[in-house]
Coordinates of C-alpha atoms in Angstrom, one line a residue:
M1 CA 36.9 -87.0 57.6
N2 CA 40.3 -88.8 55.9
D3 CA 42.5 -91.0 57.6
D4 CA 45.0 -89.5 56.3
V5 CA 44.5 -86.4 57.4
R6 CA 42.9 -87.3 60.8
A7 CA 46.3 -88.3 61.1
L8 CA 48.0 -85.6 59.9
L9 CA 45.3 -83.8 61.9
D10 CA 46.5 -85.6 65.3
I11 CA 50.8 -83.7 65.3
P12 CA 50.4 -81.3 67.7
L13 CA 52.2 -79.3 65.2
V14 CA 50.3 -79.2 62.2
A15 CA 47.0 -78.9 64.0
F16 CA 49.2 -75.5 65.4
V17 CA 49.3 -74.2 62.2
V18 CA 46.0 -75.2 60.8
R19 CA 44.5 -73.0 62.9
L20 CA 46.5 -71.2 63.3
I21 CA 45.5 -70.5 59.7
V22 CA 42.0 -70.5 60.7
V23 CA 42.2 -67.9 63.3
T24 CA 44.0 -65.9 60.8
A25 CA 41.5 -66.3 57.8
V26 CA 38.7 -65.3 60.3
I27 CA 40.5 -62.4 61.3
W28 CA 41.6 -61.3 58.0
L29 CA 38.0 -61.5 57.0
I30 CA 36.1 -59.6 59.8
A31 CA 38.6 -56.7 59.2
T32 CA 37.7 -56.5 55.8
F33 CA 33.7 -56.4 56.2
T34 CA 34.5 -54.3 59.6
W35 CA 37.0 -51.8 56.6
A36 CA 34.4 -51.9 53.6
F37 CA 30.9 -51.4 56.2
T38 CA 32.6 -48.9 58.2
L39 CA 36.0 -47.0 57.2
S40 CA 35.4 -46.7 53.0
P41 CA 34.7 -43.6 51.9
V42 CA 31.2 -44.7 50.8
W43 CA 30.6 -45.6 54.0
K44 CA 32.7 -42.5 56.4
V45 CA 29.9 -40.5 56.5
A46 CA 27.9 -42.4 58.8
A47 CA 30.6 -44.1 60.7
D48 CA 30.8 -44.3 64.5
W49 CA 34.2 -43.9 65.7
S50 CA 33.5 -45.4 69.2
G51 CA 31.6 -48.3 67.5
V52 CA 34.9 -48.5 65.2
A53 CA 36.9 -48.2 68.4
L54 CA 34.3 -50.9 70.0
Y55 CA 34.4 -53.3 67.4
V56 CA 38.1 -53.5 67.0
E57 CA 39.0 -53.7 70.4
V58 CA 36.6 -56.7 70.3
L59 CA 38.2 -58.5 68.0
V60 CA 41.4 -57.5 69.1
S61 CA 40.5 -59.3 72.3
L62 CA 39.3 -62.3 70.3
A63 CA 42.3 -62.8 68.2
A64 CA 44.2 -62.6 71.9
A65 CA 42.1 -65.7 72.8
S66 CA 41.7 -67.8 70.0
L67 CA 45.8 -67.4 70.0
R68 CA 46.3 -68.0 73.7
L69 CA 43.7 -71.0 73.3
I70 CA 45.9 -72.2 69.9
V71 CA 49.7 -71.7 71.7
K72 CA 47.1 -73.7 75.4
D73 CA 47.1 -76.5 73.2
F74 CA 49.9 -76.9 71.6
V75 CA 52.0 -76.2 74.3
L76 CA 50.2 -79.4 76.8
S77 CA 49.3 -81.7 74.7
E78 CA 50.8 -84.7 74.8
P79 CA 53.2 -85.9 72.4
R80 CA 52.5 -88.2 69.7
W81 CA 55.0 -89.6 68.2

């Protein structure tokens, strides 16, 4: 990795924002594929709503856990300035 990028990622606020963007992008991709394969009109006949509800619950739990870890890391990190 480039030294400038590494130095930039050492700043806690920048690292927090980068992680938040990555987690948001992953959640958005999972939600998009979930909609495309379970809730779109083409697949509606085969959709199992209890399975979709369970999948959404797991997705929300993963998102909450990821955000909790990011915030915990940001709050507990020592200032480097």
